[in-house]
Short mmCIF file of C-alpha atoms in Angstrom, two decimals:
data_model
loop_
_atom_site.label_atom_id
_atom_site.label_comp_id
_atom_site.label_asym_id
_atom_site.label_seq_id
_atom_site.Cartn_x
_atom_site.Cartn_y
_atom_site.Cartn_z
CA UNK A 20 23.32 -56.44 31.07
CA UNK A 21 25.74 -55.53 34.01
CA UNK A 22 28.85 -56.47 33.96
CA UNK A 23 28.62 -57.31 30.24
CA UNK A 24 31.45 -56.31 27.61
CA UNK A 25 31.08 -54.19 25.17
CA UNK A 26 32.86 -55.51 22.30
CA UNK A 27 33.16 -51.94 20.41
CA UNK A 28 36.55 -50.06 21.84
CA UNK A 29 34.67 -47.01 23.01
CA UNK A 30 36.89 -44.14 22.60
CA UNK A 31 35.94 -41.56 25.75
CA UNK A 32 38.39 -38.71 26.34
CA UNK A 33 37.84 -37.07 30.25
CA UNK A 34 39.00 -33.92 31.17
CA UNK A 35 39.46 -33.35 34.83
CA UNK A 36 40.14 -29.50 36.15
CA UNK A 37 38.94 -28.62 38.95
CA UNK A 38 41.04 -30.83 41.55
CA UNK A 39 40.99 -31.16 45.58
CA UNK A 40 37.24 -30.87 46.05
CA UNK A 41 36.99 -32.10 49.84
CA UNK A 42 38.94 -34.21 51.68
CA UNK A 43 37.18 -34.97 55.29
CA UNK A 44 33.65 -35.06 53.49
CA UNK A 45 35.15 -36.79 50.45
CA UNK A 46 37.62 -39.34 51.79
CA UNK A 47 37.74 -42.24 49.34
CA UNK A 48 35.13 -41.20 47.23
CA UNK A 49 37.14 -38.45 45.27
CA UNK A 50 36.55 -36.96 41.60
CA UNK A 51 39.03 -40.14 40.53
CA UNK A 52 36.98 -42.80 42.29
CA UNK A 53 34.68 -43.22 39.21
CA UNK A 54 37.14 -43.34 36.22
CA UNK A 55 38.21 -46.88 36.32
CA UNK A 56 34.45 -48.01 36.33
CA UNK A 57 34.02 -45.81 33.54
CA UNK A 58 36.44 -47.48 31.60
CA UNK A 59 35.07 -50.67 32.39
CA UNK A 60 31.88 -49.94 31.06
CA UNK A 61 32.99 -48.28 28.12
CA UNK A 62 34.50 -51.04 26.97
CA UNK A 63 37.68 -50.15 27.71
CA UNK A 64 38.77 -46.98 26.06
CA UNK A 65 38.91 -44.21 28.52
CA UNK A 66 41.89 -41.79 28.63
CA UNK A 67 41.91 -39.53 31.00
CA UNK A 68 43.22 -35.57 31.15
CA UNK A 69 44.35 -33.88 33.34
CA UNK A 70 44.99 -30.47 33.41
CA UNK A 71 45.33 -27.25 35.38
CA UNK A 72 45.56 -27.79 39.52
CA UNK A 73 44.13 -31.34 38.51
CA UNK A 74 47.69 -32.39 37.16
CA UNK A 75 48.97 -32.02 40.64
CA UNK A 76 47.22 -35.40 41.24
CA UNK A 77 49.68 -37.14 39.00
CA UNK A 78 52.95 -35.55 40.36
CA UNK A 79 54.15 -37.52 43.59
CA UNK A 80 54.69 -35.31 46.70
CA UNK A 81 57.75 -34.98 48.63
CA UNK A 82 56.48 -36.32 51.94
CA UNK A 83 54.27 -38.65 52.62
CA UNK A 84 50.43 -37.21 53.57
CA UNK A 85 50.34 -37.02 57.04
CA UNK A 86 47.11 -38.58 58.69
CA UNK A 87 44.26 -35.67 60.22
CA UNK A 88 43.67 -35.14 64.20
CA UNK A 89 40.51 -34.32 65.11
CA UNK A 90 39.88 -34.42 68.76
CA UNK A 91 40.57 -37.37 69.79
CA UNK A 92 39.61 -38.96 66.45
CA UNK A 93 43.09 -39.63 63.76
CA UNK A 94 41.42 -40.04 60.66
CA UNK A 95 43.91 -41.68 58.05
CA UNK A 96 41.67 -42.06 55.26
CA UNK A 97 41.62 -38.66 53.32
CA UNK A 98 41.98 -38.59 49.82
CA UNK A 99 44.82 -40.24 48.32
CA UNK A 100 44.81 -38.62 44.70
CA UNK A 101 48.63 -40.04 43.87
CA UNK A 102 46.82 -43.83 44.55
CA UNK A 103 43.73 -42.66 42.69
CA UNK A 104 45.82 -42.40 39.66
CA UNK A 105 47.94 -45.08 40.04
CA UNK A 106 44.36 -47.31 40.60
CA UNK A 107 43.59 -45.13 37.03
CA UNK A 108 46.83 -46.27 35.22
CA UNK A 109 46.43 -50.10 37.01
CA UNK A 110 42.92 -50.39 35.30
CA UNK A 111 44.21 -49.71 32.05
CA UNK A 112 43.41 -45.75 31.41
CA UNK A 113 45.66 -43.67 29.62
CA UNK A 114 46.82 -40.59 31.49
CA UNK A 115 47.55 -37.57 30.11
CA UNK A 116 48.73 -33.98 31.32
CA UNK A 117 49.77 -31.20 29.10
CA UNK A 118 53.53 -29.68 29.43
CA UNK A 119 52.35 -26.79 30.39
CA UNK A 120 50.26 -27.17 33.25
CA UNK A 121 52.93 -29.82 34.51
CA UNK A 122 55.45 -27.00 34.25
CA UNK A 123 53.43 -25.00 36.05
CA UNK A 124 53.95 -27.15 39.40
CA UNK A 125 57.65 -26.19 39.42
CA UNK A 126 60.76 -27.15 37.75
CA UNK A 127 60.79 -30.89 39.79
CA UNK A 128 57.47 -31.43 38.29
CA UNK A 129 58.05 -33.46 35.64
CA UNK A 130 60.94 -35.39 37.52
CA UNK A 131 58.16 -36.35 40.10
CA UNK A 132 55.66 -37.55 37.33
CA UNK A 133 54.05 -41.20 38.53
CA UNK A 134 55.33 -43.54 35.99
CA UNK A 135 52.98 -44.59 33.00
CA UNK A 136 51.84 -40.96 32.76
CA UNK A 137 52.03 -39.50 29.42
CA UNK A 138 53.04 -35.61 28.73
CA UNK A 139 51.56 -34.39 25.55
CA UNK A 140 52.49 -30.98 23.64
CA UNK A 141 51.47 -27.77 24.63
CA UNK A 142 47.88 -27.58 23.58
CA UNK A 143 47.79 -30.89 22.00
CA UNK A 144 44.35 -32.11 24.08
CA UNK A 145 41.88 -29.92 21.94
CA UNK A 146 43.96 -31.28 18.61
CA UNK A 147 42.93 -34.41 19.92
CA UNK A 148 39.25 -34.46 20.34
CA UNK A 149 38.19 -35.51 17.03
CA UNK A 150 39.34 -38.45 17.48
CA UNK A 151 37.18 -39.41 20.57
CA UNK A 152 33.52 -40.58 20.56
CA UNK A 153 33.12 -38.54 23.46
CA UNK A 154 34.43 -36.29 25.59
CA UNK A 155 33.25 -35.68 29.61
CA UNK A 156 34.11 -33.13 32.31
CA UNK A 157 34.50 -34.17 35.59
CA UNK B 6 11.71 -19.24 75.29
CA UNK B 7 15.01 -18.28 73.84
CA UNK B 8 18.14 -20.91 74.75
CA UNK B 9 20.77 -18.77 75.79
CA UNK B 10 23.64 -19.29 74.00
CA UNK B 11 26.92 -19.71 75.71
CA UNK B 12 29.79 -17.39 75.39
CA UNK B 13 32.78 -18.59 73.23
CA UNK B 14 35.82 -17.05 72.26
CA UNK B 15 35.89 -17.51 68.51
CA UNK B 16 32.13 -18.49 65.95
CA UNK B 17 33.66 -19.60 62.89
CA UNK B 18 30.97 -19.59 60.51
CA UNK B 19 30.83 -22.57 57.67
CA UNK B 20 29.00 -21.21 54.90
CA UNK B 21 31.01 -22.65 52.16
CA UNK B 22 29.73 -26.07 50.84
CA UNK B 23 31.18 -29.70 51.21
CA UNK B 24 32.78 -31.74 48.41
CA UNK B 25 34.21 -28.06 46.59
CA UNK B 26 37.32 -27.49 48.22
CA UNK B 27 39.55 -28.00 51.35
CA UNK B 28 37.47 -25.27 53.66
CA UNK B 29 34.95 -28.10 55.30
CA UNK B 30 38.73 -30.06 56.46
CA UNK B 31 40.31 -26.40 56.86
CA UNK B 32 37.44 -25.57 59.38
CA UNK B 33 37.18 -28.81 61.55
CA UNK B 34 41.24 -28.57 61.84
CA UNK B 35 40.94 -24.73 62.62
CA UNK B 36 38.20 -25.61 65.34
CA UNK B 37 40.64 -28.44 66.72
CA UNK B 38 43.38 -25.89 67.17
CA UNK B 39 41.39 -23.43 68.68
CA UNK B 40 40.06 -26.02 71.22
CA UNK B 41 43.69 -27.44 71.99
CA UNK B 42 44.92 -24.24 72.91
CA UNK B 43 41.68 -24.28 75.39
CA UNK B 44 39.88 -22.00 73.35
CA UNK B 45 35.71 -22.13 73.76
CA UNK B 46 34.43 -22.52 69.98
CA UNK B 47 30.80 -22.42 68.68
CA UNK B 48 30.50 -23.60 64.64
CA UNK B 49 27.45 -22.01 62.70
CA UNK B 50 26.67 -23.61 59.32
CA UNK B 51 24.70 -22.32 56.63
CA UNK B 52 23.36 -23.58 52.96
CA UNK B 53 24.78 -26.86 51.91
CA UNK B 54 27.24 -27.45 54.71
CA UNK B 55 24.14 -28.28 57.15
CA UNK B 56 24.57 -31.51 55.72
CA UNK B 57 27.55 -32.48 57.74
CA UNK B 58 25.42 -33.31 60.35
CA UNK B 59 22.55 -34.62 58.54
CA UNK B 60 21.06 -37.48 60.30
CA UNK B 61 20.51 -39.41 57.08
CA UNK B 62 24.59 -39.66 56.89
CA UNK B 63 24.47 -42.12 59.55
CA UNK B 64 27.73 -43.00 61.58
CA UNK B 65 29.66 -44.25 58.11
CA UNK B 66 30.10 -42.91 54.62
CA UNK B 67 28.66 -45.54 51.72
CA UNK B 68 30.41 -48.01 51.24
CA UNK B 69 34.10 -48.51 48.89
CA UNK B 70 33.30 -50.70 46.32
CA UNK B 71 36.83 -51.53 45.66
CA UNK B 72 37.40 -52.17 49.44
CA UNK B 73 34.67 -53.47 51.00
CA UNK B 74 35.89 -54.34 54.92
CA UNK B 75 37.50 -50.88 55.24
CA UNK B 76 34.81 -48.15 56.47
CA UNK B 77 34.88 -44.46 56.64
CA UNK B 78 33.20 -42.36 59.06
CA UNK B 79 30.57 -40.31 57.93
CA UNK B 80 31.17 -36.29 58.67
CA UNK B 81 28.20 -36.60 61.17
CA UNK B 82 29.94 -39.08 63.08
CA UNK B 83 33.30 -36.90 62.85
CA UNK B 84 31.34 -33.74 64.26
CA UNK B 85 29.44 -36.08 66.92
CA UNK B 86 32.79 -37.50 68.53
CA UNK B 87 34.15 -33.87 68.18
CA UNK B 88 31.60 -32.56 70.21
CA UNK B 89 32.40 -35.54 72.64
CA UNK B 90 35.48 -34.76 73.30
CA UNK B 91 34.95 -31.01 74.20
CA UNK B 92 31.91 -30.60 76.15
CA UNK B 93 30.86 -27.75 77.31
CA UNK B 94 34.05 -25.72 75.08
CA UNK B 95 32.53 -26.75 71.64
CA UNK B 96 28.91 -25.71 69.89
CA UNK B 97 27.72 -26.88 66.74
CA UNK B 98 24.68 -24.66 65.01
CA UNK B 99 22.87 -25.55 62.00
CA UNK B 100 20.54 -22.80 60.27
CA UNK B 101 17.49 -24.15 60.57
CA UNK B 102 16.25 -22.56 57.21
CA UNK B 103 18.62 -23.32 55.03
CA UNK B 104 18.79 -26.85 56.46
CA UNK B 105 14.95 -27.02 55.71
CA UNK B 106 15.76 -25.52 52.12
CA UNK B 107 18.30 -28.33 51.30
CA UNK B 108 16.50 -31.12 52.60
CA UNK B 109 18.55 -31.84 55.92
CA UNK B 110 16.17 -30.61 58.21
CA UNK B 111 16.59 -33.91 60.43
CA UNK B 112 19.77 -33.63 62.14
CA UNK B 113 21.80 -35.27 64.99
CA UNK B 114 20.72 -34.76 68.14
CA UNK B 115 24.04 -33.65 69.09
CA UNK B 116 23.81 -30.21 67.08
CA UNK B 117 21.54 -27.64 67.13
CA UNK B 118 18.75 -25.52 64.56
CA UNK B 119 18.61 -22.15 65.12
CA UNK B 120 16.69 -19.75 63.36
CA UNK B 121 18.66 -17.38 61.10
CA UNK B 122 16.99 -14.49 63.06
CA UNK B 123 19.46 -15.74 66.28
CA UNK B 124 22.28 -15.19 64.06
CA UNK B 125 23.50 -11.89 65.10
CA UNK B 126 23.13 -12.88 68.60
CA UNK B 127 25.52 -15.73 68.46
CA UNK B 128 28.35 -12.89 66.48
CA UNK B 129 27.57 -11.40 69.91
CA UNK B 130 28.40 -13.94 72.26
CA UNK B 131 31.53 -14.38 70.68
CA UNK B 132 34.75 -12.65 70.79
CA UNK B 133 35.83 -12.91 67.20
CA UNK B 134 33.75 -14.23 64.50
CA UNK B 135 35.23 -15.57 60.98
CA UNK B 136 33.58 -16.14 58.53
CA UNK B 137 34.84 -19.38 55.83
CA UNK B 138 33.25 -19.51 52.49
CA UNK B 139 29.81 -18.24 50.61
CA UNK B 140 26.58 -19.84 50.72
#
Protein backbone atom coordinates (compact mmCIF):
# COMPACT_ATOMS: atom_id res chain seq x y z
CA UNK A 1 0.00 0.00 0.00
CA UNK A 2 1.48 3.61 -0.44
CA UNK A 3 2.58 5.28 2.12
CA UNK A 4 2.61 2.12 4.27
CA UNK A 5 5.62 1.19 6.72
CA UNK A 6 7.59 -1.37 6.37
CA UNK A 7 8.24 -2.71 9.67
CA UNK A 8 11.61 -4.67 8.60
CA UNK A 9 14.75 -2.00 8.91
CA UNK A 10 15.78 -2.40 5.30
CA UNK A 11 19.40 -2.03 5.16
CA UNK A 12 20.17 -0.20 1.47
CA UNK A 13 23.70 1.13 1.00
CA UNK A 14 23.80 3.94 -2.23
CA UNK A 15 26.73 4.86 -3.86
CA UNK A 16 26.64 8.12 -5.67
CA UNK A 17 29.76 9.03 -8.23
CA UNK A 18 29.12 10.67 -10.86
CA UNK A 19 28.05 14.26 -9.45
CA UNK A 20 26.88 17.71 -11.21
CA UNK A 21 24.81 16.16 -13.98
CA UNK A 22 22.88 19.42 -15.22
CA UNK A 23 21.96 22.28 -13.59
CA UNK A 24 19.55 24.55 -15.97
CA UNK A 25 17.81 21.24 -17.28
CA UNK A 26 18.00 19.67 -13.82
CA UNK A 27 17.16 22.43 -11.35
CA UNK A 28 15.51 20.82 -8.33
CA UNK A 29 15.26 17.55 -9.59
CA UNK A 30 19.01 16.52 -9.06
CA UNK A 31 20.64 12.89 -8.57
CA UNK A 32 19.83 13.71 -4.56
CA UNK A 33 16.17 14.54 -5.08
CA UNK A 34 15.18 10.81 -4.79
CA UNK A 35 17.18 9.54 -1.73
CA UNK A 36 15.03 10.68 1.05
CA UNK A 37 11.94 8.93 -0.63
CA UNK A 38 14.02 6.03 -0.91
CA UNK A 39 14.56 5.85 2.57
CA UNK A 40 11.09 6.29 3.27
CA UNK A 41 10.08 3.43 1.45
CA UNK A 42 12.67 1.26 2.56
CA UNK A 43 11.66 1.45 5.74
CA UNK A 44 14.05 3.58 6.85
CA UNK A 45 17.52 2.27 6.41
CA UNK A 46 19.23 4.04 3.62
CA UNK A 47 22.84 5.30 3.98
CA UNK A 48 24.09 7.00 1.47
CA UNK A 49 27.91 7.22 -0.18
CA UNK A 50 29.42 9.42 -1.55
CA UNK A 51 32.44 9.31 -3.26
CA UNK A 52 34.71 10.70 -5.95
CA UNK A 53 33.52 14.41 -7.47
CA UNK A 54 30.14 13.34 -5.73
CA UNK A 55 31.69 14.15 -2.19
CA UNK A 56 31.97 17.70 -3.27
CA UNK A 57 28.17 17.80 -2.62
CA UNK A 58 28.74 17.41 1.08
CA UNK A 59 31.61 20.00 1.51
CA UNK A 60 30.06 23.63 1.92
CA UNK A 61 31.42 26.23 -0.59
CA UNK A 62 33.04 29.38 0.22
CA UNK A 63 30.52 31.73 -1.37
CA UNK A 64 27.26 31.51 -1.66
CA UNK A 65 25.92 30.16 -5.42
CA UNK A 66 25.26 33.03 -7.27
CA UNK A 67 21.79 33.01 -9.15
CA UNK A 68 22.06 32.44 -13.45
CA UNK A 69 21.25 35.44 -16.07
CA UNK A 70 19.84 34.49 -18.99
CA UNK A 71 18.59 37.28 -21.09
CA UNK A 72 16.47 38.92 -19.35
CA UNK A 73 15.40 35.83 -17.38
CA UNK A 74 17.50 35.41 -13.49
CA UNK A 75 16.89 32.00 -12.80
CA UNK A 76 17.64 31.28 -8.97
CA UNK A 77 16.64 27.83 -8.81
CA UNK A 78 19.70 25.67 -9.98
CA UNK A 79 20.73 22.87 -8.11
CA UNK A 80 21.44 23.28 -4.59
CA UNK A 81 23.49 19.97 -3.84
CA UNK A 82 24.80 21.41 -0.17
CA UNK A 83 20.63 21.61 0.67
CA UNK A 84 20.14 18.30 -1.10
CA UNK A 85 22.24 16.75 1.52
CA UNK A 86 21.30 18.54 4.30
CA UNK A 87 17.34 17.50 3.14
CA UNK A 88 19.37 13.77 3.04
CA UNK A 89 20.78 14.05 6.65
CA UNK A 90 17.17 15.91 7.86
CA UNK A 91 15.26 12.72 6.65
CA UNK A 92 17.26 10.52 8.62
CA UNK A 93 20.03 9.00 6.02
CA UNK A 94 23.37 8.33 7.03
CA UNK A 95 26.03 10.06 4.98
CA UNK A 96 29.12 8.84 4.27
CA UNK A 97 32.35 9.95 2.25
CA UNK A 98 35.62 8.20 2.28
CA UNK A 99 38.92 10.18 3.57
CA UNK A 100 40.28 9.98 0.60
CA UNK A 101 38.14 11.39 -1.86
CA UNK A 102 37.35 14.20 0.83
CA UNK A 103 41.08 14.87 0.83
CA UNK A 104 41.06 15.08 -2.53
CA UNK A 105 38.95 18.49 -2.50
CA UNK A 106 41.86 20.26 -0.77
CA UNK A 107 43.30 20.56 2.59
CA UNK A 108 39.95 22.85 3.90
CA UNK A 109 37.92 19.96 2.85
CA UNK A 110 37.25 18.29 5.73
CA UNK A 111 37.03 21.64 7.83
CA UNK A 112 34.08 22.55 5.41
CA UNK A 113 32.30 19.09 5.90
CA UNK A 114 28.24 19.81 6.53
CA UNK A 115 27.72 18.65 9.98
CA UNK A 116 26.18 15.06 10.57
CA UNK A 117 28.40 13.75 7.77
CA UNK A 118 30.39 10.81 8.60
CA UNK A 119 34.16 10.18 7.20
CA UNK A 120 34.95 6.56 7.06
CA UNK A 121 38.57 4.93 6.49
CA UNK A 122 40.26 4.78 3.42
CA UNK A 123 38.55 2.04 1.54
CA UNK A 124 36.26 1.13 4.26
CA UNK A 125 32.83 1.31 1.83
CA UNK A 126 33.57 -2.08 -0.03
CA UNK A 127 34.45 -3.65 3.71
CA UNK A 128 31.12 -2.62 4.33
CA UNK A 129 28.84 -4.12 1.84
CA UNK A 130 28.12 -7.32 3.41
CA UNK A 131 26.40 -5.94 5.70
CA UNK A 132 23.71 -4.28 3.44
CA UNK A 133 20.66 -5.98 1.85
CA UNK A 134 21.38 -4.01 -1.04
CA UNK A 135 23.44 -1.86 -2.62
CA UNK A 136 22.34 0.86 -5.66
CA UNK A 137 24.24 3.23 -7.98
CA UNK A 138 22.93 6.35 -8.67
CA UNK B 1 12.53 26.30 -51.24
CA UNK B 2 15.52 26.62 -49.04
CA UNK B 3 15.11 29.35 -45.91
CA UNK B 4 18.08 31.27 -46.06
CA UNK B 5 19.75 31.29 -43.07
CA UNK B 6 20.97 34.47 -41.56
CA UNK B 7 24.53 35.33 -41.00
CA UNK B 8 25.82 35.19 -37.35
CA UNK B 9 29.01 35.70 -35.90
CA UNK B 10 29.52 32.61 -33.78
CA UNK B 11 27.11 28.67 -34.32
CA UNK B 12 27.81 27.01 -31.20
CA UNK B 13 26.77 23.62 -31.76
CA UNK B 14 24.99 21.56 -28.67
CA UNK B 15 25.58 18.09 -29.32
CA UNK B 16 26.24 16.99 -25.86
CA UNK B 17 23.11 15.71 -23.95
CA UNK B 18 21.05 17.28 -21.00
CA UNK B 19 21.00 16.01 -17.40
CA UNK B 20 25.11 14.66 -17.86
CA UNK B 21 27.02 17.55 -17.03
CA UNK B 22 27.24 21.42 -16.82
CA UNK B 23 27.64 21.93 -20.91
CA UNK B 24 23.60 22.44 -21.56
CA UNK B 25 24.03 25.63 -18.54
CA UNK B 26 27.72 26.25 -19.97
CA UNK B 27 26.13 26.81 -23.50
CA UNK B 28 22.98 28.98 -22.74
CA UNK B 29 25.48 31.27 -20.45
CA UNK B 30 28.13 31.22 -23.36
CA UNK B 31 25.24 32.26 -25.86
CA UNK B 32 24.16 35.08 -23.26
CA UNK B 33 27.65 36.49 -23.31
CA UNK B 34 28.08 36.41 -26.78
CA UNK B 35 24.72 38.26 -27.27
CA UNK B 36 25.57 40.97 -24.48
CA UNK B 37 28.57 41.91 -26.10
CA UNK B 38 26.11 42.38 -29.32
CA UNK B 39 27.28 39.40 -30.86
CA UNK B 40 24.65 37.64 -33.61
CA UNK B 41 24.43 33.83 -32.35
CA UNK B 42 22.66 30.87 -34.08
CA UNK B 43 22.46 27.46 -31.60
CA UNK B 44 22.33 24.03 -33.57
CA UNK B 45 21.38 21.00 -31.45
CA UNK B 46 21.83 17.52 -32.19
CA UNK B 47 20.87 13.91 -30.50
CA UNK B 48 19.37 14.21 -27.11
CA UNK B 49 19.72 17.92 -26.54
CA UNK B 50 16.73 18.53 -29.17
CA UNK B 51 14.77 18.00 -26.24
CA UNK B 52 15.32 21.37 -24.75
CA UNK B 53 12.85 22.62 -26.83
CA UNK B 54 10.54 19.80 -26.98
CA UNK B 55 7.05 20.95 -27.03
CA UNK B 56 5.93 18.21 -24.66
CA UNK B 57 8.16 20.17 -21.83
CA UNK B 58 5.59 22.71 -21.69
CA UNK B 59 6.36 26.22 -20.08
CA UNK B 60 7.28 24.44 -16.43
CA UNK B 61 9.35 21.51 -15.29
CA UNK B 62 7.09 18.69 -13.20
CA UNK B 63 6.29 19.52 -10.36
CA UNK B 64 8.58 19.48 -6.60
CA UNK B 65 6.96 17.21 -4.53
CA UNK B 66 8.53 18.56 -1.48
CA UNK B 67 7.53 22.16 -2.56
CA UNK B 68 4.57 22.27 -4.24
CA UNK B 69 3.76 26.35 -4.82
CA UNK B 70 7.32 26.95 -6.06
CA UNK B 71 7.61 26.23 -10.02
CA UNK B 72 10.50 25.88 -12.30
CA UNK B 73 10.62 26.78 -15.80
CA UNK B 74 10.93 24.19 -18.16
CA UNK B 75 14.26 24.54 -20.59
CA UNK B 76 11.72 25.20 -23.47
CA UNK B 77 10.39 28.06 -21.79
CA UNK B 78 14.11 29.27 -20.89
CA UNK B 79 15.11 29.02 -24.72
CA UNK B 80 11.60 30.63 -25.78
CA UNK B 81 12.10 33.91 -23.57
CA UNK B 82 15.80 33.78 -24.75
CA UNK B 83 14.88 34.03 -28.14
CA UNK B 84 12.49 36.92 -26.99
CA UNK B 85 14.75 38.93 -25.84
CA UNK B 86 17.17 38.90 -28.89
CA UNK B 87 15.28 38.95 -31.99
CA UNK B 88 16.65 38.99 -34.95
CA UNK B 89 20.59 38.43 -33.09
CA UNK B 90 19.65 34.89 -31.78
CA UNK B 91 18.73 31.40 -33.85
CA UNK B 92 17.81 28.29 -32.37
CA UNK B 93 18.14 24.96 -34.81
CA UNK B 94 17.05 21.61 -33.96
CA UNK B 95 18.21 18.56 -36.28
CA UNK B 96 15.31 17.46 -37.53
CA UNK B 97 16.57 13.74 -37.65
CA UNK B 98 17.84 13.21 -34.65
CA UNK B 99 14.86 15.01 -33.08
CA UNK B 100 12.65 12.45 -35.04
CA UNK B 101 15.08 9.60 -33.71
CA UNK B 102 14.56 10.60 -30.01
CA UNK B 103 11.04 11.18 -30.07
CA UNK B 104 10.95 15.15 -29.94
CA UNK B 105 10.01 15.71 -33.29
CA UNK B 106 7.19 18.28 -32.08
CA UNK B 107 8.90 21.31 -31.07
CA UNK B 108 8.18 24.99 -30.16
CA UNK B 109 7.26 27.04 -32.67
CA UNK B 110 9.85 29.38 -31.71
CA UNK B 111 12.85 27.06 -32.98
CA UNK B 112 13.51 25.59 -36.00
CA UNK B 113 14.10 21.68 -37.82
CA UNK B 114 16.53 21.61 -40.22
CA UNK B 115 17.67 18.79 -42.05
CA UNK B 116 21.16 17.53 -41.16
CA UNK B 117 22.01 17.93 -44.91
CA UNK B 118 21.77 22.11 -44.15
CA UNK B 119 24.34 21.58 -41.63
CA UNK B 120 27.40 22.61 -43.37
CA UNK B 121 25.64 25.53 -44.69
CA UNK B 122 24.85 27.04 -41.37
CA UNK B 123 29.15 26.40 -40.36
CA UNK B 124 29.11 28.70 -43.41
CA UNK B 125 27.09 31.47 -42.48
CA UNK B 126 28.92 31.79 -39.47
CA UNK B 127 32.14 33.28 -38.55
CA UNK B 128 33.35 30.82 -35.98
CA UNK B 129 31.71 27.65 -35.19
CA UNK B 130 32.29 25.61 -31.75
CA UNK B 131 31.42 22.78 -31.26
CA UNK B 132 30.22 21.59 -27.20
CA UNK B 133 29.93 17.96 -26.51
CA UNK B 134 29.32 14.44 -28.55
CA UNK B 135 26.16 13.11 -29.67
Amino acid sequence: MPGEVIQERARWLLIMEKAYRGSVETQFADALYVVPDLHRQSGGGCDLALRGPAVGYAVRTVAPQPPLRLGGRTLDTLPDPRASVTKVLDAGVTVLVEEPDLAALGRTAADRLLPGVQVIEPYGLAARWPSYEQVWFL
Amino acid sequence: MARPIPATDVLLNLFGAPHQSDLVTSALRLATALLDRGARVQIWTCGDATGLTSAALGDTKPRDLTDLERRHPSTALIVRNLLADHPDRLYWYVCRFCADDRGAADQIPQVSKRSPFLFAEHVKAADKALVMGVC
